[in-house]
PDB file of C-alpha atoms in Angstrom:
ATOM      1  CA  MET Q 163      23.068   0.864   5.235  1.00 65.00           C
ATOM      2  CA  LYS Q 164      21.312  -0.905   2.355  1.00 76.00           C
ATOM      3  CA  ILE Q 165      17.735  -2.193   2.133  1.00 84.00           C
ATOM      4  CA  THR Q 166      18.345  -4.159  -1.083  1.00 83.00           C
ATOM      5  CA  THR Q 167      21.370  -5.198  -3.098  1.00 84.00           C
ATOM      6  CA  ASP Q 168      22.739  -2.717  -5.646  1.00 85.00           C
ATOM      7  CA  ASN Q 169      20.572  -4.206  -8.401  1.00 85.00           C
ATOM      8  CA  GLY Q 170      17.392  -4.013  -6.275  1.00 82.00           C
ATOM      9  CA  THR Q 171      17.083  -7.677  -5.362  1.00 86.00           C
ATOM     10  CA  ALA Q 172      16.512  -8.994  -1.839  1.00 88.00           C
ATOM     11  CA  TYR Q 173      19.329  -8.207   0.583  1.00 92.00           C
ATOM     12  CA  LEU Q 174      18.739 -11.302   2.723  1.00 92.00           C
ATOM     13  CA  ASN Q 175      18.558 -14.503   0.696  1.00 93.00           C
ATOM     14  CA  VAL Q 176      17.735 -17.262   3.147  1.00 95.00           C
ATOM     15  CA  ALA Q 177      19.164 -20.640   2.099  1.00 94.00           C
ATOM     16  CA  ASP Q 178      17.009 -23.743   2.561  1.00 94.00           C
ATOM     17  CA  HIS Q 179      19.168 -24.931   5.499  1.00 95.00           C
ATOM     18  CA  GLU Q 180      18.963 -21.511   7.279  1.00 95.00           C
ATOM     19  CA  THR Q 181      16.105 -19.872   9.144  1.00 96.00           C
ATOM     20  CA  ILE Q 182      14.656 -16.443   8.517  1.00 96.00           C
ATOM     21  CA  LEU Q 183      15.267 -15.576  12.174  1.00 97.00           C
ATOM     22  CA  ASP Q 184      18.973 -16.530  12.113  1.00 96.00           C
ATOM     23  CA  ARG Q 185      19.557 -14.678   8.848  1.00 95.00           C
ATOM     24  CA  ILE Q 186      17.915 -11.487  10.177  1.00 95.00           C
ATOM     25  CA  LEU Q 187      19.788 -11.642  13.498  1.00 96.00           C
ATOM     26  CA  LYS Q 188      23.089 -12.175  11.668  1.00 94.00           C
ATOM     27  CA  GLU Q 189      22.577  -8.790   9.942  1.00 89.00           C
ATOM     28  CA  GLY Q 190      21.683  -6.931  13.156  1.00 85.00           C
ATOM     29  CA  GLY Q 191      19.668  -3.722  13.347  1.00 85.00           C
ATOM     30  CA  GLY Q 192      18.111  -1.936  10.407  1.00 88.00           C
ATOM     31  CA  PHE Q 193      15.567  -2.359   7.653  1.00 91.00           C
ATOM     32  CA  LYS Q 194      16.204  -5.102   5.063  1.00 92.00           C
ATOM     33  CA  THR Q 195      14.377  -6.993   2.317  1.00 93.00           C
ATOM     34  CA  GLY Q 196      14.579 -10.757   2.099  1.00 93.00           C
ATOM     35  CA  LEU Q 197      13.585 -13.890   0.222  1.00 95.00           C
ATOM     36  CA  ALA Q 198      13.037 -17.411   1.563  1.00 95.00           C
ATOM     37  CA  SER Q 199      11.892 -20.594  -0.174  1.00 93.00           C
ATOM     38  CA  ALA Q 200       9.067 -22.793   1.089  1.00 92.00           C
ATOM     39  CA  LYS Q 201      11.759 -25.194   2.388  1.00 95.00           C
ATOM     40  CA  VAL Q 202      12.984 -22.716   5.025  1.00 96.00           C
ATOM     41  CA  SER Q 203      11.745 -24.119   8.335  1.00 95.00           C
ATOM     42  CA  ASP Q 204      10.432 -20.856   9.800  1.00 96.00           C
ATOM     43  CA  SER Q 205       8.856 -19.520   6.604  1.00 94.00           C
ATOM     44  CA  PRO Q 206       5.173 -18.596   6.967  1.00 94.00           C
ATOM     45  CA  SER Q 207       4.339 -20.612   3.847  1.00 88.00           C
ATOM     46  CA  ASN Q 208       5.373 -24.198   3.213  1.00 87.00           C
ATOM     47  CA  THR Q 209       3.999 -24.143  -0.330  1.00 88.00           C
ATOM     48  CA  SER Q 210       5.635 -21.103  -1.944  1.00 89.00           C
ATOM     49  CA  ALA Q 211       8.517 -18.649  -1.737  1.00 92.00           C
ATOM     50  CA  THR Q 212       8.151 -15.737   0.673  1.00 94.00           C
ATOM     51  CA  ARG Q 213       9.389 -12.170   0.269  1.00 94.00           C
ATOM     52  CA  PHE Q 214       9.815 -10.235   3.490  1.00 95.00           C
ATOM     53  CA  THR Q 215      11.005  -7.017   5.069  1.00 94.00           C
ATOM     54  CA  SER Q 216      12.621  -6.951   8.477  1.00 94.00           C
ATOM     55  CA  ASN Q 217      12.584  -3.843  10.631  1.00 93.00           C
ATOM     56  CA  MET Q 218      15.044  -4.451  13.444  1.00 92.00           C
ATOM     57  CA  VAL Q 219      14.851  -1.513  15.836  1.00 90.00           C
ATOM     58  CA  ALA Q 220      17.649  -3.178  17.853  1.00 90.00           C
ATOM     59  CA  ALA Q 221      20.075  -5.983  17.069  1.00 90.00           C
ATOM     60  CA  THR Q 222      17.849  -8.387  19.020  1.00 92.00           C
ATOM     61  CA  GLY Q 223      14.336  -7.138  18.353  1.00 92.00           C
ATOM     62  CA  GLY Q 224      11.997  -5.919  15.675  1.00 93.00           C
ATOM     63  CA  SER Q 225       9.295  -7.041  13.294  1.00 94.00           C
ATOM     64  CA  VAL Q 226       8.929  -8.909  10.020  1.00 95.00           C
ATOM     65  CA  LEU Q 227       6.278  -8.473   7.319  1.00 94.00           C
ATOM     66  CA  ALA Q 228       6.103 -11.167   4.657  1.00 94.00           C
ATOM     67  CA  GLN Q 229       4.117 -12.009   1.548  1.00 92.00           C
ATOM     68  CA  ASP Q 230       4.054 -15.443  -0.042  1.00 89.00           C
ATOM     69  CA  ALA Q 231       3.727 -16.128  -3.768  1.00 85.00           C
ATOM     70  CA  ALA Q 232      -0.010 -16.745  -3.331  1.00 83.00           C
ATOM     71  CA  GLY Q 233      -0.450 -13.171  -2.047  1.00 82.00           C
ATOM     72  CA  ASN Q 234      -1.024 -13.934   1.634  1.00 85.00           C
ATOM     73  CA  VAL Q 235       0.440 -11.300   3.979  1.00 89.00           C
ATOM     74  CA  TRP Q 236       2.013 -12.262   7.324  1.00 91.00           C
ATOM     75  CA  SER Q 237       3.660 -10.583  10.342  1.00 94.00           C
ATOM     76  CA  ARG Q 238       5.850 -11.801  13.198  1.00 95.00           C
ATOM     77  CA  ILE Q 239       7.733 -10.187  16.095  1.00 94.00           C
ATOM     78  CA  ILE Q 240      11.338 -10.788  17.185  1.00 95.00           C
ATOM     79  CA  SER Q 241      12.187 -10.121  20.848  1.00 94.00           C
ATOM     80  CA  SER Q 242      15.402 -10.984  22.714  1.00 95.00           C
ATOM     81  CA  SER Q 243      16.721 -12.729  19.587  1.00 96.00           C
ATOM     82  CA  LYS Q 244      13.758 -15.148  19.467  1.00 96.00           C
ATOM     83  CA  TRP Q 245      10.464 -15.302  17.668  1.00 95.00           C
ATOM     84  CA  HIS Q 246       8.041 -13.710  20.143  1.00 92.00           C
ATOM     85  CA  THR Q 247       4.903 -14.795  18.278  1.00 88.00           C
ATOM     86  CA  GLU Q 248       3.801 -17.219  15.602  1.00 93.00           C
ATOM     87  CA  TRP Q 249       3.229 -15.932  12.085  1.00 94.00           C
ATOM     88  CA  GLN Q 250      -0.022 -13.965  12.000  1.00 91.00           C
ATOM     89  CA  ARG Q 251      -1.784 -13.905   8.656  1.00 88.00           C
ATOM     90  CA  LEU Q 252      -2.888 -10.313   8.067  1.00 85.00           C
ATOM     91  CA  ALA Q 253      -4.619 -10.807   4.740  1.00 68.00           C
ATOM     92  CA  ALA Q 254      -5.418 -13.716   2.492  1.00 65.00           C
ATOM     93  CA  THR Q 255      -5.602 -13.404  -1.269  1.00 60.00           C
ATOM     94  CA  SER Q 256      -9.395 -13.572  -0.981  1.00 61.00           C
ATOM     95  CA  GLN Q 257      -9.315 -10.428   1.196  1.00 58.00           C
ATOM     96  CA  VAL Q 258      -6.722  -8.387  -0.652  1.00 56.00           C
ATOM     97  CA  GLN Q 259      -8.064  -5.299  -2.392  1.00 54.00           C
ATOM     98  CA  MET Q 260     -11.689  -5.955  -1.575  1.00 61.00           C
ATOM     99  CA  SER Q 261     -11.997  -2.202  -1.914  1.00 68.00           C
ATOM    100  CA  LYS Q 262     -10.439  -1.340  -5.243  1.00 78.00           C
ATOM    101  CA  ILE Q 263      -8.430   1.817  -5.926  1.00 86.00           C
ATOM    102  CA  THR Q 264      -8.591   1.268  -9.677  1.00 85.00           C
ATOM    103  CA  THR Q 265     -10.398  -1.098 -11.987  1.00 83.00           C
ATOM    104  CA  ASP Q 266      -8.694  -4.439 -12.629  1.00 79.00           C
ATOM    105  CA  ASP Q 267      -6.961  -3.020 -15.715  1.00 84.00           C
ATOM    106  CA  GLY Q 268      -5.550  -0.040 -13.771  1.00 85.00           C
ATOM    107  CA  LYS Q 269      -8.001   2.550 -15.071  1.00 88.00           C
ATOM    108  CA  PRO Q 270      -9.838   5.001 -12.803  1.00 92.00           C
ATOM    109  CA  ILE Q 271     -12.839   3.695 -10.856  1.00 90.00           C
ATOM    110  CA  ASN Q 272     -14.950   6.280 -12.635  1.00 92.00           C
ATOM    111  CA  THR Q 273     -14.439   8.817 -15.420  1.00 93.00           C
ATOM    112  CA  ILE Q 274     -16.845  11.657 -14.753  1.00 93.00           C
ATOM    113  CA  THR Q 275     -18.122  13.076 -18.041  1.00 92.00           C
ATOM    114  CA  SER Q 276     -21.220  14.855 -16.718  1.00 93.00           C
ATOM    115  CA  GLY Q 277     -22.667  15.909 -13.385  1.00 93.00           C
ATOM    116  CA  ASP Q 278     -20.431  16.759 -10.459  1.00 93.00           C
ATOM    117  CA  ILE Q 279     -17.327  15.185  -8.972  1.00 95.00           C
ATOM    118  CA  LEU Q 280     -18.585  15.438  -5.386  1.00 96.00           C
ATOM    119  CA  SER Q 281     -21.684  13.289  -6.009  1.00 96.00           C
ATOM    120  CA  VAL Q 282     -19.617  10.522  -7.595  1.00 96.00           C
ATOM    121  CA  VAL Q 283     -16.974  10.623  -4.828  1.00 96.00           C
ATOM    122  CA  LEU Q 284     -19.652  10.460  -2.107  1.00 97.00           C
ATOM    123  CA  ALA Q 285     -21.435   7.580  -3.872  1.00 95.00           C
ATOM    124  CA  ASN Q 286     -18.197   5.535  -3.860  1.00 93.00           C
ATOM    125  CA  ALA Q 287     -17.067   6.429  -0.303  1.00 92.00           C
ATOM    126  CA  PRO Q 288     -15.504   5.414   2.013  1.00 90.00           C
ATOM    127  CA  GLY Q 289     -12.026   4.369   0.907  1.00 89.00           C
ATOM    128  CA  VAL Q 290      -9.316   5.472  -1.482  1.00 91.00           C
ATOM    129  CA  LYS Q 291     -10.366   5.541  -5.125  1.00 93.00           C
ATOM    130  CA  SER Q 292      -8.981   6.952  -8.373  1.00 94.00           C
ATOM    131  CA  TYR Q 293     -11.030   9.067 -10.781  1.00 94.00           C
ATOM    132  CA  ALA Q 294     -10.786  11.191 -13.920  1.00 92.00           C
ATOM    133  CA  SER Q 295     -13.018  14.044 -15.023  1.00 91.00           C
ATOM    134  CA  THR Q 296     -13.630  15.731 -18.349  1.00 87.00           C
ATOM    135  CA  ASN Q 297     -14.990  19.157 -19.218  1.00 84.00           C
ATOM    136  CA  GLY Q 298     -18.498  17.742 -18.615  1.00 85.00           C
ATOM    137  CA  ALA Q 299     -17.941  17.653 -14.852  1.00 89.00           C
ATOM    138  CA  SER Q 300     -19.345  20.790 -13.247  1.00 88.00           C
ATOM    139  CA  ASP Q 301     -17.100  21.073 -10.199  1.00 91.00           C
ATOM    140  CA  HIS Q 302     -13.550  20.331 -11.328  1.00 85.00           C
ATOM    141  CA  PRO Q 303     -10.870  22.979 -10.717  1.00 88.00           C
ATOM    142  CA  SER Q 304     -11.606  26.037 -12.881  1.00 81.00           C
ATOM    143  CA  GLY Q 305     -10.118  25.744 -16.357  1.00 78.00           C
ATOM    144  CA  VAL Q 306      -8.630  22.337 -15.603  1.00 77.00           C
ATOM    145  CA  VAL Q 307      -9.465  19.542 -18.045  1.00 76.00           C
ATOM    146  CA  PRO Q 308      -8.707  16.711 -17.911  1.00 85.00           C
ATOM    147  CA  TYR Q 309      -8.222  16.216 -14.180  1.00 86.00           C
ATOM    148  CA  ARG Q 310      -7.066  12.912 -12.680  1.00 90.00           C
ATOM    149  CA  PHE Q 311      -7.409  12.566  -8.934  1.00 93.00           C
ATOM    150  CA  THR Q 312      -7.624  10.355  -5.888  1.00 94.00           C
ATOM    151  CA  ALA Q 313     -10.367  10.667  -3.289  1.00 94.00           C
ATOM    152  CA  GLN Q 314      -9.353   9.593   0.221  1.00 94.00           C
ATOM    153  CA  MET Q 315     -12.645   9.316   2.076  1.00 93.00           C
ATOM    154  CA  THR Q 316     -12.554   8.291   5.745  1.00 90.00           C
ATOM    155  CA  SER Q 317     -16.364   8.022   5.800  1.00 92.00           C
ATOM    156  CA  THR Q 318     -19.258   8.617   3.418  1.00 94.00           C
ATOM    157  CA  THR Q 319     -19.163  12.337   4.261  1.00 95.00           C
ATOM    158  CA  HIS Q 320     -15.542  13.246   5.135  1.00 95.00           C
ATOM    159  CA  GLY Q 321     -12.263  13.110   3.240  1.00 93.00           C
ATOM    160  CA  ASN Q 322     -10.126  14.871   0.681  1.00 95.00           C
ATOM    161  CA  VAL Q 323      -9.481  14.950  -3.028  1.00 95.00           C
ATOM    162  CA  ILE Q 324      -6.074  15.565  -4.575  1.00 93.00           C
ATOM    163  CA  GLY Q 325      -5.035  15.237  -8.171  1.00 90.00           C
ATOM    164  CA  MET Q 326      -3.002  16.482 -11.074  1.00 90.00           C
ATOM    165  CA  THR Q 327      -3.532  17.960 -14.522  1.00 86.00           C
ATOM    166  CA  ASP Q 328      -1.766  17.228 -17.793  1.00 83.00           C
ATOM    167  CA  THR Q 329       0.366  20.339 -17.186  1.00 84.00           C
ATOM    168  CA  GLY Q 330       1.610  19.036 -13.837  1.00 83.00           C
ATOM    169  CA  ASP Q 331      -0.453  21.355 -11.640  1.00 87.00           C
ATOM    170  CA  ALA Q 332      -1.833  19.757  -8.475  1.00 91.00           C
ATOM    171  CA  TYR Q 333      -5.104  20.695  -6.797  1.00 92.00           C
ATOM    172  CA  LEU Q 334      -6.736  19.636  -3.564  1.00 93.00           C
ATOM    173  CA  ARG Q 335     -10.058  20.134  -1.810  1.00 94.00           C
ATOM    174  CA  ALA Q 336     -11.626  18.797   1.397  1.00 94.00           C
ATOM    175  CA  VAL Q 337     -15.037  17.213   1.917  1.00 96.00           C
ATOM    176  CA  VAL Q 338     -16.724  17.754   5.298  1.00 95.00           C
ATOM    177  CA  GLY Q 339     -20.303  16.788   6.070  1.00 95.00           C
ATOM    178  CA  GLY Q 340     -20.828  15.696   2.466  1.00 96.00           C
ATOM    179  CA  LYS Q 341     -19.996  19.151   1.105  1.00 96.00           C
ATOM    180  CA  TRP Q 342     -16.936  20.791  -0.430  1.00 96.00           C
ATOM    181  CA  VAL Q 343     -14.945  22.953   1.956  1.00 93.00           C
ATOM    182  CA  ALA Q 344     -13.687  26.172   0.351  1.00 90.00           C
ATOM    183  CA  GLU Q 345     -12.502  26.249  -3.271  1.00 93.00           C
ATOM    184  CA  TRP Q 346      -9.918  24.111  -5.066  1.00 92.00           C
ATOM    185  CA  LYS Q 347      -6.445  24.926  -3.820  1.00 92.00           C
ATOM    186  CA  LYS Q 348      -3.549  24.803  -6.255  1.00 91.00           C
ATOM    187  CA  VAL Q 349      -0.481  23.331  -4.562  1.00 88.00           C
TER     188      VAL Q 349
END
């Protein structure tokens, strides 16, 4: 069962005279990618093309996640071969990535050249953020420079850090109560 065509493009291309619902139901169960223009009557956006994924857990029911060209994200449920809900906008472009993982140019949120990694991670918590450290950081994995990592903080005091070195070695460490738990673990 395919999610996309062989060249990676959308599996379900909805023609202007079709509906997203009919095209999904025609394919039956499974997970598929799709594309619909703004002219498709049941598209969530009437101003731009919409890319979507359908997750049909049965031939007559499942869910659809869609994103229009403006970046708005939508969801809708299919039940008994009918739309069960209206399109629900999950995120508007003004809300997308309010908490950044990287800087706008894709670089780490912070490159730590002095001080300690933990202080910087805690100061930027909660959320998922990317970082780099140099030999000036006091608490990077022993003998590991440079170290690029992601901090996944569920609060300002709890989370985990996992990253990789230039040699391909991966290290992880947990943060509990605003403190490191144990030593760096090489995985």
